[in-house]
Coordinates of C-alpha atoms and ligand atoms in Angstrom, one line a residue:
M1283 CA 86.1 86.5 17.0
K1284 CA 86.1 88.2 13.7
N1285 CA 82.9 87.4 11.7
I1286 CA 79.7 87.8 13.6
L1287 CA 76.3 86.8 12.3
V1288 CA 73.8 89.2 13.9
A1289 CA 70.4 87.5 13.6
G1290 CA 67.7 90.2 13.7
G1291 CA 70.3 92.9 13.0
A1292 CA 67.8 95.0 11.0
G1293 CA 65.6 95.5 14.1
F1294 CA 66.0 98.1 16.9
I1295 CA 68.7 96.8 19.2
G1296 CA 70.4 94.6 16.5
S1297 CA 71.0 97.6 14.2
N1298 CA 72.4 99.7 17.0
F1299 CA 74.6 96.7 17.9
V1300 CA 75.9 96.3 14.4
V1301 CA 76.9 100.0 14.1
Y1302 CA 78.4 99.9 17.6
M1303 CA 80.6 96.9 16.7
L1304 CA 81.7 98.1 13.3
N1305 CA 82.8 101.4 14.8
K1306 CA 84.6 99.7 17.8
Y1307 CA 86.4 96.9 16.0
P1308 CA 88.1 97.8 12.7
N1309 CA 88.8 94.2 11.8
Y1310 CA 85.4 92.7 12.5
H1311 CA 82.8 91.8 9.9
L1312 CA 79.1 92.0 10.8
V1313 CA 76.7 89.8 8.8
V1314 CA 73.1 90.9 9.4
Y1315 CA 70.7 87.9 8.9
D1316 CA 67.1 89.1 9.0
K1317 CA 63.7 88.1 7.7
L1318 CA 62.7 91.8 7.5
T1319 CA 59.3 91.4 9.3
Y1320 CA 57.3 94.5 9.9
A1321 CA 59.8 95.3 12.6
G1322 CA 62.9 94.9 10.4
N1323 CA 64.0 98.0 8.6
L1324 CA 67.1 98.6 6.4
D1325 CA 66.8 102.4 7.1
N1326 CA 68.2 101.5 10.6
L1327 CA 71.4 100.5 8.9
L1328 CA 71.7 103.3 6.3
E1329 CA 74.7 104.8 8.0
V1330 CA 76.8 101.6 7.4
S1331 CA 75.3 100.5 4.1
D1332 CA 78.5 101.5 2.2
E1333 CA 80.8 99.9 4.8
P1334 CA 82.6 96.8 3.2
R1335 CA 82.7 95.0 6.6
Y1336 CA 78.9 95.1 6.8
H1337 CA 76.9 92.4 4.9
F1338 CA 73.2 91.7 4.7
V1339 CA 71.4 88.4 4.1
K1340 CA 67.7 88.2 4.0
G1341 CA 66.5 85.0 5.7
D1342 CA 64.4 83.4 8.4
I1343 CA 66.2 81.9 11.4
G1344 CA 63.7 79.0 11.1
D1345 CA 65.2 78.1 7.8
A1346 CA 68.1 75.7 8.7
A1347 CA 69.6 75.5 5.2
A1348 CA 69.7 79.3 4.7
V1349 CA 71.2 79.8 8.2
E1350 CA 73.9 77.2 7.4
A1351 CA 74.6 78.8 4.0
A1352 CA 75.1 82.2 5.6
V1353 CA 77.4 80.9 8.2
R1354 CA 79.5 79.1 5.6
D1355 CA 79.5 81.9 3.1
Y1356 CA 80.8 84.5 5.5
N1357 CA 83.0 82.2 7.5
V1358 CA 81.0 83.1 10.6
D1359 CA 82.6 82.2 14.0
T1360 CA 80.0 83.8 16.3
I1361 CA 76.2 84.3 16.4
V1362 CA 74.4 87.0 18.4
N1363 CA 70.7 86.3 18.2
F1364 CA 68.4 89.3 18.4
A1365 CA 65.9 87.8 15.9
A1366 CA 62.5 87.6 17.6
E1367 CA 59.0 88.6 17.6
T1368 CA 59.2 91.2 20.4
H1369 CA 55.9 92.9 21.2
V1370 CA 54.0 91.6 24.2
D1371 CA 50.6 93.0 22.9
R1372 CA 51.0 91.2 19.5
S1373 CA 51.9 88.0 21.4
I1374 CA 48.6 88.3 23.2
T1375 CA 46.5 88.6 20.0
N1376 CA 48.5 86.2 17.9
P1377 CA 51.2 84.1 19.6
D1378 CA 51.9 81.8 16.7
A1379 CA 54.9 83.6 15.1
F1380 CA 56.4 84.0 18.6
I1381 CA 56.6 80.3 19.0
Q1382 CA 57.9 79.8 15.5
T1383 CA 60.7 82.4 15.7
N1384 CA 61.6 82.6 19.4
V1385 CA 61.5 78.9 20.2
Y1386 CA 62.0 77.0 16.9
G1387 CA 64.2 79.6 15.3
T1388 CA 66.5 79.8 18.3
Y1389 CA 66.8 76.0 18.2
V1390 CA 67.8 76.2 14.5
L1391 CA 70.6 78.7 15.2
L1392 CA 71.9 76.6 18.1
E1393 CA 71.9 73.5 16.0
A1394 CA 73.7 75.3 13.1
A1395 CA 76.3 76.5 15.6
R1396 CA 76.8 73.0 17.0
R1397 CA 77.0 71.3 13.5
L1398 CA 79.5 73.9 12.2
G1399 CA 81.5 74.2 15.4
L1400 CA 81.2 77.9 16.1
E1401 CA 83.1 79.7 18.8
R1402 CA 80.1 81.3 20.6
V1403 CA 76.4 82.0 20.5
N1404 CA 75.0 84.8 22.6
Q1405 CA 71.2 84.5 23.0
V1406 CA 69.7 88.0 23.6
S1407 CA 67.0 87.5 26.1
T1408 CA 64.8 89.6 28.4
D1409 CA 64.0 90.4 32.0
E1410 CA 60.4 89.3 31.3
V1411 CA 61.5 85.6 31.6
Y1412 CA 61.5 86.1 35.4
G1413 CA 57.9 87.3 35.5
H1414 CA 57.0 90.4 37.5
V1415 CA 58.7 91.0 40.8
P1416 CA 57.3 92.6 43.9
H1417 CA 58.6 95.9 45.3
G1418 CA 61.8 95.5 47.2
A1419 CA 62.9 92.4 45.2
S1420 CA 65.1 92.1 42.1
S1421 CA 65.8 89.2 39.9
V1422 CA 69.2 87.4 39.9
E1423 CA 70.3 85.2 37.1
T1424 CA 69.7 82.0 39.1
D1425 CA 66.1 82.8 39.9
P1426 CA 63.5 80.4 38.5
L1427 CA 61.8 81.5 35.3
A1428 CA 58.2 82.5 35.6
P1429 CA 57.1 84.0 32.3
R1430 CA 53.5 85.3 32.2
S1431 CA 52.9 86.4 28.6
P1432 CA 53.2 84.3 25.4
Y1433 CA 56.2 86.5 24.4
A1434 CA 57.9 86.0 27.8
A1435 CA 57.2 82.2 27.7
S1436 CA 58.7 82.0 24.2
K1437 CA 61.8 83.8 25.2
A1438 CA 62.2 81.6 28.3
S1439 CA 62.0 78.6 26.1
G1440 CA 64.8 80.0 23.9
D1441 CA 66.9 80.5 27.0
L1442 CA 66.3 77.0 28.3
M1443 CA 67.2 75.5 24.9
A1444 CA 70.4 77.5 24.7
L1445 CA 71.4 76.3 28.2
A1446 CA 70.5 72.7 27.3
F1447 CA 72.8 72.9 24.3
Y1448 CA 75.6 74.1 26.6
T1449 CA 75.0 71.2 29.0
T1450 CA 74.3 68.5 26.5
Y1451 CA 76.7 69.3 23.7
G1452 CA 79.1 71.7 25.3
L1453 CA 78.0 74.4 22.8
P1454 CA 79.7 77.7 23.8
V1455 CA 76.7 79.7 24.8
T1456 CA 76.1 82.9 26.8
I1457 CA 72.7 84.6 27.5
T1458 CA 72.1 88.2 28.2
R1459 CA 68.8 89.2 29.7
G1460 CA 68.0 92.9 29.1
A1461 CA 65.6 95.3 30.6
N1462 CA 63.5 97.7 28.4
N1463 CA 65.7 99.5 25.8
V1464 CA 65.1 103.0 24.5
G1465 CA 66.9 104.9 21.8
P1466 CA 67.0 105.4 18.0
Y1467 CA 65.1 103.1 15.6
Q1468 CA 62.6 101.5 18.0
Y1469 CA 59.4 100.6 16.1
P1470 CA 56.7 102.9 17.4
E1471 CA 54.5 100.1 18.7
K1472 CA 56.6 100.1 22.0
A1473 CA 55.5 102.5 24.6
V1474 CA 58.3 105.1 24.5
P1475 CA 58.4 105.7 20.7
L1476 CA 54.6 105.3 20.5
F1477 CA 54.1 108.0 23.2
A1478 CA 56.9 110.2 21.8
T1479 CA 55.6 110.2 18.2
N1480 CA 51.9 110.6 19.4
A1481 CA 53.0 113.6 21.5
I1482 CA 54.9 115.2 18.7
D1483 CA 51.6 115.0 16.7
H1484 CA 49.5 116.3 19.6
Q1485 CA 47.7 112.9 19.7
P1486 CA 46.6 111.1 22.9
L1487 CA 48.9 108.7 24.8
P1488 CA 47.1 105.5 25.6
V1489 CA 48.3 104.5 29.0
Y1490 CA 47.4 101.0 30.1
G1491 CA 45.5 100.8 33.4
D1492 CA 46.7 103.2 36.2
G1493 CA 50.2 103.7 34.5
R1494 CA 52.0 102.8 37.7
Q1495 CA 53.7 99.7 36.3
M1496 CA 57.5 99.9 36.6
R1497 CA 60.2 99.4 34.0
D1498 CA 63.9 99.9 33.8
Y1499 CA 64.2 102.1 30.6
Q1500 CA 67.9 101.7 29.7
W1501 CA 69.7 103.4 26.8
V1502 CA 70.2 100.9 23.9
G1503 CA 73.8 101.8 23.5
D1504 CA 74.5 100.7 27.0
H1505 CA 72.8 97.4 26.3
C1506 CA 75.0 97.0 23.2
A1507 CA 78.1 97.7 25.2
A1508 CA 77.1 95.1 27.7
I1509 CA 76.6 92.4 25.0
D1510 CA 80.1 93.3 23.7
V1511 CA 81.5 92.8 27.2
V1512 CA 79.8 89.4 27.5
L1513 CA 81.0 88.3 24.0
H1514 CA 84.6 89.0 25.0
Q1515 CA 84.6 88.2 28.7
G1516 CA 81.4 86.2 29.5
K1517 CA 81.8 82.7 30.9
M1518 CA 80.3 80.0 28.7
G1519 CA 77.0 78.6 30.0
E1520 CA 76.4 81.7 32.1
V1521 CA 73.5 84.2 32.1
Y1522 CA 74.0 88.0 32.5
N1523 CA 71.3 90.5 33.4
V1524 CA 71.7 93.9 31.7
G1525 CA 70.0 97.1 32.9
T1526 CA 70.5 100.1 35.1
G1527 CA 69.2 98.4 38.1
Q1528 CA 66.7 101.3 38.5
A1529 CA 63.1 101.4 37.5
M1530 CA 60.4 104.0 37.2
E1531 CA 56.6 104.1 36.8
N1532 CA 55.3 104.5 33.3
L1533 CA 53.6 107.8 34.4
A1534 CA 57.0 109.1 35.4
M1535 CA 58.5 108.1 32.0
I1536 CA 55.6 110.0 30.3
E1537 CA 56.3 113.1 32.4
I1538 CA 59.9 113.1 31.2
L1539 CA 58.9 112.6 27.5
L1540 CA 56.3 115.3 27.6
K1541 CA 58.8 117.7 29.2
A1542 CA 61.4 116.9 26.6
L1543 CA 58.9 117.4 23.8
E1544 CA 57.1 120.5 25.4
R1545 CA 53.7 118.9 25.3
P1546 CA 50.9 119.0 28.0
A1547 CA 49.9 116.2 30.4
S1548 CA 46.4 116.5 29.1
L1549 CA 47.5 114.2 26.2
V1550 CA 47.5 111.2 28.7
R1551 CA 44.5 108.8 28.4
H1552 CA 44.1 105.9 30.8
V1553 CA 42.8 103.0 28.7
K1554 CA 41.8 99.4 29.3
D1555 CA 44.8 97.5 30.6
R1556 CA 46.9 94.8 28.8
P1557 CA 45.8 91.3 29.9
G1558 CA 48.2 89.8 32.4
H1559 CA 50.2 93.1 32.5
D1560 CA 53.4 92.6 34.5
R1561 CA 53.4 95.1 37.2
R1562 CA 57.2 95.5 37.8
Y1563 CA 60.5 94.3 36.5
S1564 CA 63.7 94.8 38.4
L1565 CA 67.1 93.3 37.6
N1566 CA 70.1 92.8 39.9
V1567 CA 73.0 93.7 37.6
D1568 CA 75.9 93.0 39.9
K1569 CA 77.2 90.1 37.7
I1570 CA 77.6 92.1 34.5
K1571 CA 79.1 95.0 36.5
A1572 CA 81.7 92.5 37.9
L1573 CA 82.9 92.2 34.3
G1574 CA 83.7 96.0 34.3
W1575 CA 80.5 97.2 32.5
E1576 CA 78.6 100.2 33.8
P1577 CA 75.6 101.9 32.2
R1578 CA 76.6 105.4 30.9
Y1579 CA 73.1 106.9 31.1
T1580 CA 70.4 107.2 33.7
L1581 CA 66.7 106.5 32.9
V1582 CA 66.0 110.3 32.7
E1583 CA 68.8 110.9 30.3
A1584 CA 67.9 107.8 28.1
I1585 CA 64.2 108.8 27.8
T1586 CA 65.1 112.5 27.1
M1587 CA 67.6 111.6 24.4
T1588 CA 65.1 109.2 22.9
A1589 CA 62.4 111.9 22.8
H1590 CA 64.8 114.3 21.1
W1591 CA 65.8 111.6 18.5
Y1592 CA 62.2 111.1 17.5
R1593 CA 61.6 114.9 17.4
D1594 CA 64.7 115.2 15.1
N1595 CA 64.1 112.1 12.9
E1596 CA 60.6 112.3 11.5
W1597 CA 62.0 111.0 8.2
W1598 CA 62.4 107.6 9.9
W1599 CA 59.1 107.1 11.7
R1600 CA 56.5 108.9 9.5
K1601 CA 57.0 106.3 6.8
I1602 CA 56.3 103.5 9.3
K1603 CA 53.3 105.2 10.9
S1604 CA 51.4 105.4 7.6
G1605 CA 50.3 102.2 5.9
D1606 CA 49.9 98.9 7.8
Y1607 CA 50.7 100.5 11.1
Q1608 CA 47.4 102.3 11.0
V1609 CA 45.5 99.0 10.8
Y1610 CA 47.4 97.7 13.8
Y1611 CA 46.9 101.0 15.7
Q1612 CA 43.1 101.0 15.2
A1613 CA 42.8 97.3 16.2
Q1614 CA 44.9 97.8 19.3
Y1615 CA 43.7 101.3 20.4
G1616 CA 40.6 102.3 18.5
E1617 CA 38.1 101.0 21.0
R1618 CA 40.3 101.6 24.0
L1619 CA 40.5 105.3 23.1
R1620 CA 36.8 105.6 22.3
E1621 CA 36.0 103.9 25.6
A1622 CA 38.4 106.3 27.4
A1623 CA 36.6 109.2 25.8
G1624 CA 33.2 107.9 27.0
E1625 CA 32.0 107.1 23.5
V1626 CA 31.5 103.4 24.1
M1627 CA 28.8 102.3 26.5
E1628 CA 29.2 99.1 28.6
Ligands
LIG918 P1 62.7 94.3 17.0 O1 61.3 93.8 17.0 O2 62.9 95.7 16.8 O3 63.5 93.5 15.9 C1 63.5 92.1 15.7 C2 64.2 91.8 14.4 O4 64.2 90.4 14.2 C3 63.6 92.5 13.1 O5 64.6 93.0 12.3 C4 62.9 91.3 12.4 O6 62.8 91.5 11.0 C5 63.8 90.2 12.8 N1 63.1 88.9 12.8 C6 61.9 88.5 13.3 N2 61.7 87.2 13.1 C7 62.7 86.7 12.4 C8 63.0 85.5 11.8 N3 62.2 84.4 11.9 N4 64.2 85.3 11.2 C9 65.0 86.4 11.0 N5 64.8 87.6 11.5 C10 63.7 87.8 12.2 O7 63.3 93.8 18.3 P2 64.3 94.5 19.4 O8 63.5 95.3 20.3 O9 65.4 95.0 18.7 O10 64.7 93.2 20.2 C11 65.8 92.4 19.8 C12 66.0 91.3 20.8 O11 66.2 91.8 22.1 C13 64.8 90.3 20.9 O12 65.3 89.0 21.0 C14 64.1 90.8 22.2 O13 63.5 89.7 22.8 C15 65.3 91.2 23.0 N6 65.0 92.3 24.0 C16 64.4 93.4 23.6 C17 64.2 94.4 24.6 C18 63.6 95.7 24.2 O14 63.3 96.5 25.1 N7 63.3 96.0 23.0 C19 64.7 94.2 25.9 C20 65.3 93.0 26.2 C21 65.5 92.0 25.3
LIG919 O1 61.5 94.2 29.6 C1 62.1 93.9 28.3 C2 61.0 93.9 27.3 O2 60.6 95.3 27.1 C3 61.4 93.3 26.0 O3 61.7 92.0 26.2 C4 60.2 93.4 25.0 O4 60.6 93.0 23.7 C5 59.9 94.9 24.9 O5 58.7 95.0 24.0 C6 59.5 95.5 26.2 O6 58.3 94.9 26.8 P1 57.3 95.8 27.6 O7 55.9 95.2 27.5 O8 57.8 96.2 28.9 O9 57.3 97.1 26.6 P2 56.2 98.1 26.0 O10 57.0 99.2 25.4 O11 55.2 97.4 25.2 O12 55.5 98.6 27.3 C7 56.2 99.3 28.3 C8 55.2 99.7 29.4 O13 54.2 100.6 28.9 C9 54.5 98.5 29.9 O14 54.2 98.6 31.3 C10 53.2 98.5 29.1 C11 52.9 100.0 29.0 N1 52.2 100.5 27.8 C12 52.6 100.0 26.6 C13 52.0 100.3 25.4 C14 52.5 99.8 24.1 C15 51.2 101.3 27.9 O15 50.8 101.8 28.9 N2 50.5 101.7 26.7 C16 50.9 101.2 25.5 O16 50.3 101.6 24.5

């Protein structure tokens, strides 16, 4: 493995992965292939922009000719696919792009890898494909898939296609299924950066429903390290869960954020819930740990470090939160927040 095409490498986790791999492997080349949707941002890659082993290609993973050209041009031997539409709320209001990118786009990458005889494809997937799990239970890699949102269903489809390419064509494929990531460069539509940036600005935090839903908020660098381990040691055709194996309620996550940012609990607003909101995810991570990987950070550390990063990097998120973001924010939260303030009568 020397030349890795990182599809979606200008997004949150992909950009962290590119920097991680360039620093760790002095002889690897990392080719970011990214459409630069609203979530793609070259600011995420500024620290490596002068690095000769980093390359950028603007392109859609659904464009077979462009994908093949990038693979050939850079003599790519490995694909890691982060490219996706990733926000559950957007998948509820407009699922179309989710199907296009997460299902069809994944197929295009697999087909390019098959036609060009690549060494490996790692499909980056999510714990959401298992659906929500009751207290006391945790998902293992062999569990049936039971996705409940259009986002989760599109990711489950990508996983199934990847496994079908392994079984049918012998394509060397691995799949990593990650829990919620937190850390630098996460687009502030996701709960942790949304709440952190709102809190910094003394704005309300719109908490869906009772806020007692549970998530495993893992540090993005730990997730990147796990993908690296799977790329080098993962068995073809296998799936690996990635997370801390712990989970906390959203209200507990908010308490940690507010403490780190020195803001009061009075900023919390309970608003109308997300339709079909998954109550709890929990991953069993024994399989990836058996490869020698361990998370470095606890949930409390990961959330605190993330809060501090947003506090110290306003240059990154203030640009994003102006412009189109405001249109999205009003559509997603305007009425919810007015309702929570008692301004909208049923
Ligand atoms: P993100 O939304 O921050 O970034 C997605 C990137 O993909 C962007 O750079 C975007 O421009 C690019 N992209 C979107 N459609 C594309 C297309 N058609 N062609 C090429 N590029 C395209 O996402 P993220 O949070 O970094 O997630 C990355 C991957 O990890 C996704 O596959 C997601 O399902 C998975 N995942 C995310 C989390 C999480 O907590 N964020 C957890 C587990 C798994
Ligand atoms: O679990 C992995 C998944 O984590 C990834 O596959 C997804 O790409 C990623 O977006 C994330 O999905 P979630 O739906 O868990 O993340 P989100 O940040 O949107 O929400 C986290 C929790 O916070 C969830 O219970 C919903 C809640 N929430 C979210 C938002 C945006 C709120 O209460 N208010 C909000 O405004």
